[in-house]
Amino acid sequence: MVKLNKIYTRTGDDGTTGLVDGSRRSKADARMHAIGEVDEANSALGIAIAALERGGRATHVAGLRRIQNDLFDLGADIATPGEDFEPGEMTLRIVQSQVDWLEGAIDAANEQLDPLTSFILPGGSEAGAALHLARAISRRAERALVSAAAHEAINPLATTYLNRLSDYLFVLCRLVNKDAGGDILWVPGASR
């Protein structure tokens, strides 16, 4: 259990931050950048959840809260350097069952949707637009993690999880917008 008595520690005033193993890294480090992007994706999910609740569509909230918790696990995973990606009593790692849950959720949502006939524009309902934003930020987090993995060992399931997350958010956007008038289709060259 985490216990925070004091929010500021002053240890980061020199532009560094601590990792799980006690080492310190520049806040501009690729690993730290990826952690920040994951945090932003999680925050965007919070906005999407609020929009779903405001719009009376709370049916998807439990799954999104589960994902928010997984994203904290993911942040802890990224903050744990090393090449041993097995979870332990004191080591959080993204595991296959978390990826499997996302894949099951993608399949379940996709079964309720018509096949795509065009690319879709991000938008639709307020909740759909918020989910599209969370999807785009999740993709950015994935790119940041891939960039970090080019320089040091990163749990491969962490990258897989982010890839599946953006896929899930895409089909969830479509599902939420299905009840609010449908997808907004891209019309190539429509403004020419």
JSON list of C-alpha atoms in Angstrom, two decimals:
[
{"chain": "A", "resi": 1, "resn": "MET", "atom": "CA", "xyz": [0.00, 0.00, 0.00]},
{"chain": "A", "resi": 2, "resn": "VAL", "atom": "CA", "xyz": [1.25, 3.44, -0.88]},
{"chain": "A", "resi": 3, "resn": "LYS", "atom": "CA", "xyz": [1.34, 6.03, 1.88]},
{"chain": "A", "resi": 4, "resn": "LEU", "atom": "CA", "xyz": [2.17, 9.64, 1.04]},
{"chain": "A", "resi": 5, "resn": "ASN", "atom": "CA", "xyz": [2.50, 12.02, 3.96]},
{"chain": "A", "resi": 6, "resn": "LYS", "atom": "CA", "xyz": [4.18, 14.74, 1.97]},
{"chain": "A", "resi": 7, "resn": "ILE", "atom": "CA", "xyz": [3.63, 15.55, -1.70]},
{"chain": "A", "resi": 8, "resn": "TYR", "atom": "CA", "xyz": [6.82, 17.47, -2.34]},
{"chain": "A", "resi": 9, "resn": "THR", "atom": "CA", "xyz": [10.22, 16.00, -1.53]},
{"chain": "A", "resi": 10, "resn": "ARG", "atom": "CA", "xyz": [12.55, 18.46, -3.28]},
{"chain": "A", "resi": 11, "resn": "THR", "atom": "CA", "xyz": [14.56, 15.49, -4.59]},
{"chain": "A", "resi": 12, "resn": "GLY", "atom": "CA", "xyz": [13.49, 16.28, -8.15]},
{"chain": "A", "resi": 13, "resn": "ASP", "atom": "CA", "xyz": [14.52, 19.91, -8.05]},
{"chain": "A", "resi": 14, "resn": "ASP", "atom": "CA", "xyz": [17.76, 19.00, -9.83]},
{"chain": "A", "resi": 15, "resn": "GLY", "atom": "CA", "xyz": [15.85, 17.69, -12.86]},
{"chain": "A", "resi": 16, "resn": "THR", "atom": "CA", "xyz": [16.06, 14.02, -11.91]},
{"chain": "A", "resi": 17, "resn": "THR", "atom": "CA", "xyz": [13.55, 11.50, -10.63]},
{"chain": "A", "resi": 18, "resn": "GLY", "atom": "CA", "xyz": [13.83, 8.15, -8.90]},
{"chain": "A", "resi": 19, "resn": "LEU", "atom": "CA", "xyz": [13.13, 4.72, -10.36]},
{"chain": "A", "resi": 20, "resn": "VAL", "atom": "CA", "xyz": [11.91, 1.68, -8.46]},
{"chain": "A", "resi": 21, "resn": "ASP", "atom": "CA", "xyz": [15.46, 0.35, -7.99]},
{"chain": "A", "resi": 22, "resn": "GLY", "atom": "CA", "xyz": [16.55, 3.61, -6.34]},
{"chain": "A", "resi": 23, "resn": "SER", "atom": "CA", "xyz": [18.53, 4.89, -9.31]},
{"chain": "A", "resi": 24, "resn": "ARG", "atom": "CA", "xyz": [17.91, 8.41, -10.56]},
{"chain": "A", "resi": 25, "resn": "ARG", "atom": "CA", "xyz": [17.27, 9.52, -14.12]},
{"chain": "A", "resi": 26, "resn": "SER", "atom": "CA", "xyz": [16.91, 12.82, -15.89]},
{"chain": "A", "resi": 27, "resn": "LYS", "atom": "CA", "xyz": [13.29, 13.82, -16.22]},
{"chain": "A", "resi": 28, "resn": "ALA", "atom": "CA", "xyz": [14.06, 14.14, -19.95]},
{"chain": "A", "resi": 29, "resn": "ASP", "atom": "CA", "xyz": [15.15, 10.47, -20.17]},
{"chain": "A", "resi": 30, "resn": "ALA", "atom": "CA", "xyz": [13.27, 8.31, -22.71]},
{"chain": "A", "resi": 31, "resn": "ARG", "atom": "CA", "xyz": [12.02, 5.98, -19.94]},
{"chain": "A", "resi": 32, "resn": "MET", "atom": "CA", "xyz": [10.67, 8.93, -17.98]},
{"chain": "A", "resi": 33, "resn": "HIS", "atom": "CA", "xyz": [9.08, 10.37, -21.12]},
{"chain": "A", "resi": 34, "resn": "ALA", "atom": "CA", "xyz": [7.20, 7.08, -21.64]},
{"chain": "A", "resi": 35, "resn": "ILE", "atom": "CA", "xyz": [6.02, 7.08, -18.02]},
{"chain": "A", "resi": 36, "resn": "GLY", "atom": "CA", "xyz": [4.69, 10.62, -18.50]},
{"chain": "A", "resi": 37, "resn": "GLU", "atom": "CA", "xyz": [2.85, 9.66, -21.67]},
{"chain": "A", "resi": 38, "resn": "VAL", "atom": "CA", "xyz": [1.21, 6.71, -19.89]},
{"chain": "A", "resi": 39, "resn": "ASP", "atom": "CA", "xyz": [0.15, 9.08, -17.10]},
{"chain": "A", "resi": 40, "resn": "GLU", "atom": "CA", "xyz": [-1.37, 11.43, -19.66]},
{"chain": "A", "resi": 41, "resn": "ALA", "atom": "CA", "xyz": [-3.26, 8.55, -21.30]},
{"chain": "A", "resi": 42, "resn": "ASN", "atom": "CA", "xyz": [-4.61, 7.58, -17.89]},
{"chain": "A", "resi": 43, "resn": "SER", "atom": "CA", "xyz": [-5.72, 11.17, -17.25]},
{"chain": "A", "resi": 44, "resn": "ALA", "atom": "CA", "xyz": [-7.47, 11.27, -20.62]},
{"chain": "A", "resi": 45, "resn": "LEU", "atom": "CA", "xyz": [-9.32, 8.09, -19.63]},
{"chain": "A", "resi": 46, "resn": "GLY", "atom": "CA", "xyz": [-10.52, 9.94, -16.53]},
{"chain": "A", "resi": 47, "resn": "ILE", "atom": "CA", "xyz": [-12.03, 12.61, -18.77]},
{"chain": "A", "resi": 48, "resn": "ALA", "atom": "CA", "xyz": [-13.68, 9.93, -20.93]},
{"chain": "A", "resi": 49, "resn": "ILE", "atom": "CA", "xyz": [-15.12, 8.25, -17.84]},
{"chain": "A", "resi": 50, "resn": "ALA", "atom": "CA", "xyz": [-16.58, 11.55, -16.65]},
{"chain": "A", "resi": 51, "resn": "ALA", "atom": "CA", "xyz": [-18.13, 12.11, -20.09]},
{"chain": "A", "resi": 52, "resn": "LEU", "atom": "CA", "xyz": [-19.61, 8.62, -20.10]},
{"chain": "A", "resi": 53, "resn": "GLU", "atom": "CA", "xyz": [-21.09, 9.12, -16.64]},
{"chain": "A", "resi": 54, "resn": "ARG", "atom": "CA", "xyz": [-22.49, 12.55, -17.60]},
{"chain": "A", "resi": 55, "resn": "GLY", "atom": "CA", "xyz": [-24.03, 11.06, -20.74]},
{"chain": "A", "resi": 56, "resn": "GLY", "atom": "CA", "xyz": [-25.71, 8.25, -18.83]},
{"chain": "A", "resi": 57, "resn": "ARG", "atom": "CA", "xyz": [-23.49, 5.59, -20.43]},
{"chain": "A", "resi": 58, "resn": "ALA", "atom": "CA", "xyz": [-21.81, 4.20, -17.34]},
{"chain": "A", "resi": 59, "resn": "THR", "atom": "CA", "xyz": [-21.86, 0.63, -18.70]},
{"chain": "A", "resi": 60, "resn": "HIS", "atom": "CA", "xyz": [-18.27, 0.97, -19.95]},
{"chain": "A", "resi": 61, "resn": "VAL", "atom": "CA", "xyz": [-16.90, 2.68, -16.85]},
{"chain": "A", "resi": 62, "resn": "ALA", "atom": "CA", "xyz": [-15.92, -0.46, -14.92]},
{"chain": "A", "resi": 63, "resn": "GLY", "atom": "CA", "xyz": [-13.74, -1.66, -17.79]},
{"chain": "A", "resi": 64, "resn": "LEU", "atom": "CA", "xyz": [-12.11, 1.75, -18.14]},
{"chain": "A", "resi": 65, "resn": "ARG", "atom": "CA", "xyz": [-11.40, 1.90, -14.40]},
{"chain": "A", "resi": 66, "resn": "ARG", "atom": "CA", "xyz": [-9.77, -1.51, -14.68]},
{"chain": "A", "resi": 67, "resn": "ILE", "atom": "CA", "xyz": [-7.61, -0.12, -17.48]},
{"chain": "A", "resi": 68, "resn": "GLN", "atom": "CA", "xyz": [-6.72, 2.92, -15.39]},
{"chain": "A", "resi": 69, "resn": "ASN", "atom": "CA", "xyz": [-5.47, 0.59, -12.68]},
{"chain": "A", "resi": 70, "resn": "ASP", "atom": "CA", "xyz": [-3.52, -1.41, -15.29]},
{"chain": "A", "resi": 71, "resn": "LEU", "atom": "CA", "xyz": [-1.93, 1.83, -16.49]},
{"chain": "A", "resi": 72, "resn": "PHE", "atom": "CA", "xyz": [-0.60, 2.44, -12.97]},
{"chain": "A", "resi": 73, "resn": "ASP", "atom": "CA", "xyz": [0.83, -1.09, -13.10]},
{"chain": "A", "resi": 74, "resn": "LEU", "atom": "CA", "xyz": [2.32, -0.21, -16.48]},
{"chain": "A", "resi": 75, "resn": "GLY", "atom": "CA", "xyz": [3.91, 2.94, -15.09]},
{"chain": "A", "resi": 76, "resn": "ALA", "atom": "CA", "xyz": [5.46, 0.88, -12.28]},
{"chain": "A", "resi": 77, "resn": "ASP", "atom": "CA", "xyz": [6.67, -1.65, -14.85]},
{"chain": "A", "resi": 78, "resn": "ILE", "atom": "CA", "xyz": [8.36, 1.03, -16.94]},
{"chain": "A", "resi": 79, "resn": "ALA", "atom": "CA", "xyz": [9.86, 2.57, -13.78]},
{"chain": "A", "resi": 80, "resn": "THR", "atom": "CA", "xyz": [11.53, -0.77, -12.94]},
{"chain": "A", "resi": 81, "resn": "PRO", "atom": "CA", "xyz": [14.72, -1.11, -14.97]},
{"chain": "A", "resi": 82, "resn": "GLY", "atom": "CA", "xyz": [16.27, -4.49, -15.67]},
{"chain": "A", "resi": 83, "resn": "GLU", "atom": "CA", "xyz": [15.85, -7.46, -17.95]},
{"chain": "A", "resi": 84, "resn": "ASP", "atom": "CA", "xyz": [13.79, -9.71, -15.69]},
{"chain": "A", "resi": 85, "resn": "PHE", "atom": "CA", "xyz": [10.18, -9.11, -16.67]},
{"chain": "A", "resi": 86, "resn": "GLU", "atom": "CA", "xyz": [8.61, -11.65, -14.33]},
{"chain": "A", "resi": 87, "resn": "PRO", "atom": "CA", "xyz": [6.37, -10.06, -11.71]},
{"chain": "A", "resi": 88, "resn": "GLY", "atom": "CA", "xyz": [7.31, -10.55, -8.10]},
{"chain": "A", "resi": 89, "resn": "GLU", "atom": "CA", "xyz": [6.06, -9.68, -4.66]},
{"chain": "A", "resi": 90, "resn": "MET", "atom": "CA", "xyz": [7.65, -6.23, -4.91]},
{"chain": "A", "resi": 91, "resn": "THR", "atom": "CA", "xyz": [7.82, -5.95, -8.73]},
{"chain": "A", "resi": 92, "resn": "LEU", "atom": "CA", "xyz": [4.85, -5.00, -10.86]},
{"chain": "A", "resi": 93, "resn": "ARG", "atom": "CA", "xyz": [5.00, -6.12, -14.48]},
{"chain": "A", "resi": 94, "resn": "ILE", "atom": "CA", "xyz": [2.36, -6.17, -17.19]},
{"chain": "A", "resi": 95, "resn": "VAL", "atom": "CA", "xyz": [1.41, -9.81, -17.73]},
{"chain": "A", "resi": 96, "resn": "GLN", "atom": "CA", "xyz": [-0.28, -11.72, -20.53]},
{"chain": "A", "resi": 97, "resn": "SER", "atom": "CA", "xyz": [-3.64, -11.92, -18.73]},
{"chain": "A", "resi": 98, "resn": "GLN", "atom": "CA", "xyz": [-3.92, -8.12, -18.83]},
{"chain": "A", "resi": 99, "resn": "VAL", "atom": "CA", "xyz": [-3.37, -8.16, -22.61]},
{"chain": "A", "resi": 100, "resn": "ASP", "atom": "CA", "xyz": [-5.81, -11.08, -22.94]},
{"chain": "A", "resi": 101, "resn": "TRP", "atom": "CA", "xyz": [-8.52, -9.12, -21.10]},
{"chain": "A", "resi": 102, "resn": "LEU", "atom": "CA", "xyz": [-8.14, -6.25, -23.57]},
{"chain": "A", "resi": 103, "resn": "GLU", "atom": "CA", "xyz": [-8.33, -8.62, -26.53]},
{"chain": "A", "resi": 104, "resn": "GLY", "atom": "CA", "xyz": [-11.52, -10.15, -25.14]},
{"chain": "A", "resi": 105, "resn": "ALA", "atom": "CA", "xyz": [-13.01, -6.70, -24.62]},
{"chain": "A", "resi": 106, "resn": "ILE", "atom": "CA", "xyz": [-12.08, -5.70, -28.18]},
{"chain": "A", "resi": 107, "resn": "ASP", "atom": "CA", "xyz": [-13.75, -8.82, -29.59]},
{"chain": "A", "resi": 108, "resn": "ALA", "atom": "CA", "xyz": [-16.89, -8.32, -27.49]},
{"chain": "A", "resi": 109, "resn": "ALA", "atom": "CA", "xyz": [-17.24, -4.67, -28.57]},
{"chain": "A", "resi": 110, "resn": "ASN", "atom": "CA", "xyz": [-16.47, -5.41, -32.20]},
{"chain": "A", "resi": 111, "resn": "GLU", "atom": "CA", "xyz": [-19.23, -8.04, -32.36]},
{"chain": "A", "resi": 112, "resn": "GLN", "atom": "CA", "xyz": [-21.73, -5.24, -31.77]},
{"chain": "A", "resi": 113, "resn": "LEU", "atom": "CA", "xyz": [-20.44, -3.09, -34.64]},
{"chain": "A", "resi": 114, "resn": "ASP", "atom": "CA", "xyz": [-20.91, -3.08, -38.39]},
{"chain": "A", "resi": 115, "resn": "PRO", "atom": "CA", "xyz": [-17.71, -3.47, -40.41]},
{"chain": "A", "resi": 116, "resn": "LEU", "atom": "CA", "xyz": [-15.89, -0.24, -41.23]},
{"chain": "A", "resi": 117, "resn": "THR", "atom": "CA", "xyz": [-16.51, 1.11, -44.72]},
{"chain": "A", "resi": 118, "resn": "SER", "atom": "CA", "xyz": [-14.36, 4.22, -44.34]},
{"chain": "A", "resi": 119, "resn": "PHE", "atom": "CA", "xyz": [-11.89, 5.79, -41.99]},
{"chain": "A", "resi": 120, "resn": "ILE", "atom": "CA", "xyz": [-13.70, 7.67, -39.26]},
{"chain": "A", "resi": 121, "resn": "LEU", "atom": "CA", "xyz": [-13.14, 11.14, -37.90]},
{"chain": "A", "resi": 122, "resn": "PRO", "atom": "CA", "xyz": [-12.47, 11.47, -34.17]},
{"chain": "A", "resi": 123, "resn": "GLY", "atom": "CA", "xyz": [-15.58, 12.91, -32.61]},
{"chain": "A", "resi": 124, "resn": "GLY", "atom": "CA", "xyz": [-19.22, 12.05, -32.34]},
{"chain": "A", "resi": 125, "resn": "SER", "atom": "CA", "xyz": [-20.65, 12.30, -28.86]},
{"chain": "A", "resi": 126, "resn": "GLU", "atom": "CA", "xyz": [-18.79, 14.02, -26.03]},
{"chain": "A", "resi": 127, "resn": "ALA", "atom": "CA", "xyz": [-17.82, 10.61, -24.62]},
{"chain": "A", "resi": 128, "resn": "GLY", "atom": "CA", "xyz": [-16.81, 9.35, -28.08]},
{"chain": "A", "resi": 129, "resn": "ALA", "atom": "CA", "xyz": [-14.61, 12.38, -28.65]},
{"chain": "A", "resi": 130, "resn": "ALA", "atom": "CA", "xyz": [-12.99, 11.95, -25.22]},
{"chain": "A", "resi": 131, "resn": "LEU", "atom": "CA", "xyz": [-12.32, 8.28, -25.96]},
{"chain": "A", "resi": 132, "resn": "HIS", "atom": "CA", "xyz": [-10.78, 9.21, -29.32]},
{"chain": "A", "resi": 133, "resn": "LEU", "atom": "CA", "xyz": [-8.46, 11.64, -27.52]},
{"chain": "A", "resi": 134, "resn": "ALA", "atom": "CA", "xyz": [-7.49, 8.93, -25.01]},
{"chain": "A", "resi": 135, "resn": "ARG", "atom": "CA", "xyz": [-6.85, 6.58, -27.96]},
{"chain": "A", "resi": 136, "resn": "ALA", "atom": "CA", "xyz": [-4.54, 9.08, -29.66]},
{"chain": "A", "resi": 137, "resn": "ILE", "atom": "CA", "xyz": [-2.65, 9.72, -26.43]},
{"chain": "A", "resi": 138, "resn": "SER", "atom": "CA", "xyz": [-2.32, 5.96, -25.88]},
{"chain": "A", "resi": 139, "resn": "ARG", "atom": "CA", "xyz": [-0.75, 5.67, -29.33]},
{"chain": "A", "resi": 140, "resn": "ARG", "atom": "CA", "xyz": [1.69, 8.44, -28.40]},
{"chain": "A", "resi": 141, "resn": "ALA", "atom": "CA", "xyz": [2.54, 6.60, -25.17]},
{"chain": "A", "resi": 142, "resn": "GLU", "atom": "CA", "xyz": [3.20, 3.48, -27.23]},
{"chain": "A", "resi": 143, "resn": "ARG", "atom": "CA", "xyz": [5.55, 5.40, -29.53]},
{"chain": "A", "resi": 144, "resn": "ALA", "atom": "CA", "xyz": [7.40, 6.82, -26.51]},
{"chain": "A", "resi": 145, "resn": "LEU", "atom": "CA", "xyz": [7.77, 3.34, -25.02]},
{"chain": "A", "resi": 146, "resn": "VAL", "atom": "CA", "xyz": [9.05, 1.93, -28.32]},
{"chain": "A", "resi": 147, "resn": "SER", "atom": "CA", "xyz": [11.58, 4.76, -28.39]},
{"chain": "A", "resi": 148, "resn": "ALA", "atom": "CA", "xyz": [12.73, 3.93, -24.85]},
{"chain": "A", "resi": 149, "resn": "ALA", "atom": "CA", "xyz": [12.96, 0.23, -25.76]},
{"chain": "A", "resi": 150, "resn": "ALA", "atom": "CA", "xyz": [15.38, 1.10, -28.56]},
{"chain": "A", "resi": 151, "resn": "HIS", "atom": "CA", "xyz": [17.92, 2.12, -25.91]},
{"chain": "A", "resi": 152, "resn": "GLU", "atom": "CA", "xyz": [17.29, -0.24, -23.00]},
{"chain": "A", "resi": 153, "resn": "ALA", "atom": "CA", "xyz": [15.34, -3.31, -21.93]},
{"chain": "A", "resi": 154, "resn": "ILE", "atom": "CA", "xyz": [11.59, -2.73, -21.61]},
{"chain": "A", "resi": 155, "resn": "ASN", "atom": "CA", "xyz": [9.00, -5.43, -20.89]},
{"chain": "A", "resi": 156, "resn": "PRO", "atom": "CA", "xyz": [7.67, -6.41, -24.35]},
{"chain": "A", "resi": 157, "resn": "LEU", "atom": "CA", "xyz": [4.20, -6.98, -22.87]},
{"chain": "A", "resi": 158, "resn": "ALA", "atom": "CA", "xyz": [4.14, -3.32, -21.82]},
{"chain": "A", "resi": 159, "resn": "THR", "atom": "CA", "xyz": [4.32, -2.26, -25.46]},
{"chain": "A", "resi": 160, "resn": "THR", "atom": "CA", "xyz": [1.81, -4.93, -26.46]},
{"chain": "A", "resi": 161, "resn": "TYR", "atom": "CA", "xyz": [-0.59, -3.70, -23.76]},
{"chain": "A", "resi": 162, "resn": "LEU", "atom": "CA", "xyz": [-0.47, -0.13, -25.09]},
{"chain": "A", "resi": 163, "resn": "ASN", "atom": "CA", "xyz": [-1.02, -1.35, -28.64]},
{"chain": "A", "resi": 164, "resn": "ARG", "atom": "CA", "xyz": [-4.11, -3.32, -27.60]},
{"chain": "A", "resi": 165, "resn": "LEU", "atom": "CA", "xyz": [-5.33, -0.44, -25.45]},
{"chain": "A", "resi": 166, "resn": "SER", "atom": "CA", "xyz": [-5.51, 1.93, -28.41]},
{"chain": "A", "resi": 167, "resn": "ASP", "atom": "CA", "xyz": [-7.31, -0.77, -30.41]},
{"chain": "A", "resi": 168, "resn": "TYR", "atom": "CA", "xyz": [-9.81, -1.22, -27.58]},
{"chain": "A", "resi": 169, "resn": "LEU", "atom": "CA", "xyz": [-10.40, 2.51, -27.27]},
{"chain": "A", "resi": 170, "resn": "PHE", "atom": "CA", "xyz": [-11.02, 2.72, -31.03]},
{"chain": "A", "resi": 171, "resn": "VAL", "atom": "CA", "xyz": [-13.76, 0.08, -30.98]},
{"chain": "A", "resi": 172, "resn": "LEU", "atom": "CA", "xyz": [-15.18, 1.54, -27.77]},
{"chain": "A", "resi": 173, "resn": "CYS", "atom": "CA", "xyz": [-15.39, 4.96, -29.47]},
{"chain": "A", "resi": 174, "resn": "ARG", "atom": "CA", "xyz": [-17.36, 3.35, -32.26]},
{"chain": "A", "resi": 175, "resn": "LEU", "atom": "CA", "xyz": [-19.61, 1.50, -29.82]},
{"chain": "A", "resi": 176, "resn": "VAL", "atom": "CA", "xyz": [-20.35, 4.63, -27.79]},
{"chain": "A", "resi": 177, "resn": "ASN", "atom": "CA", "xyz": [-21.02, 6.65, -30.94]},
{"chain": "A", "resi": 178, "resn": "LYS", "atom": "CA", "xyz": [-23.23, 3.91, -32.37]},
{"chain": "A", "resi": 179, "resn": "ASP", "atom": "CA", "xyz": [-25.84, 4.90, -29.79]},
{"chain": "A", "resi": 180, "resn": "ALA", "atom": "CA", "xyz": [-25.31, 8.59, -30.53]},
{"chain": "A", "resi": 181, "resn": "GLY", "atom": "CA", "xyz": [-25.81, 8.74, -34.28]},
{"chain": "A", "resi": 182, "resn": "GLY", "atom": "CA", "xyz": [-22.94, 6.59, -35.51]},
{"chain": "A", "resi": 183, "resn": "ASP", "atom": "CA", "xyz": [-19.43, 7.15, -36.75]},
{"chain": "A", "resi": 184, "resn": "ILE", "atom": "CA", "xyz": [-18.48, 10.34, -38.54]},
{"chain": "A", "resi": 185, "resn": "LEU", "atom": "CA", "xyz": [-17.02, 9.09, -41.80]},
{"chain": "A", "resi": 186, "resn": "TRP", "atom": "CA", "xyz": [-14.03, 10.61, -43.56]},
{"chain": "A", "resi": 187, "resn": "VAL", "atom": "CA", "xyz": [-14.93, 11.88, -47.02]},
{"chain": "A", "resi": 188, "resn": "PRO", "atom": "CA", "xyz": [-11.65, 12.09, -48.96]},
{"chain": "A", "resi": 189, "resn": "GLY", "atom": "CA", "xyz": [-11.24, 15.41, -50.73]},
{"chain": "A", "resi": 190, "resn": "ALA", "atom": "CA", "xyz": [-14.59, 16.70, -49.46]},
{"chain": "A", "resi": 191, "resn": "SER", "atom": "CA", "xyz": [-13.30, 20.26, -49.04]},
{"chain": "A", "resi": 192, "resn": "ARG", "atom": "CA", "xyz": [-11.65, 20.65, -52.45]}
]
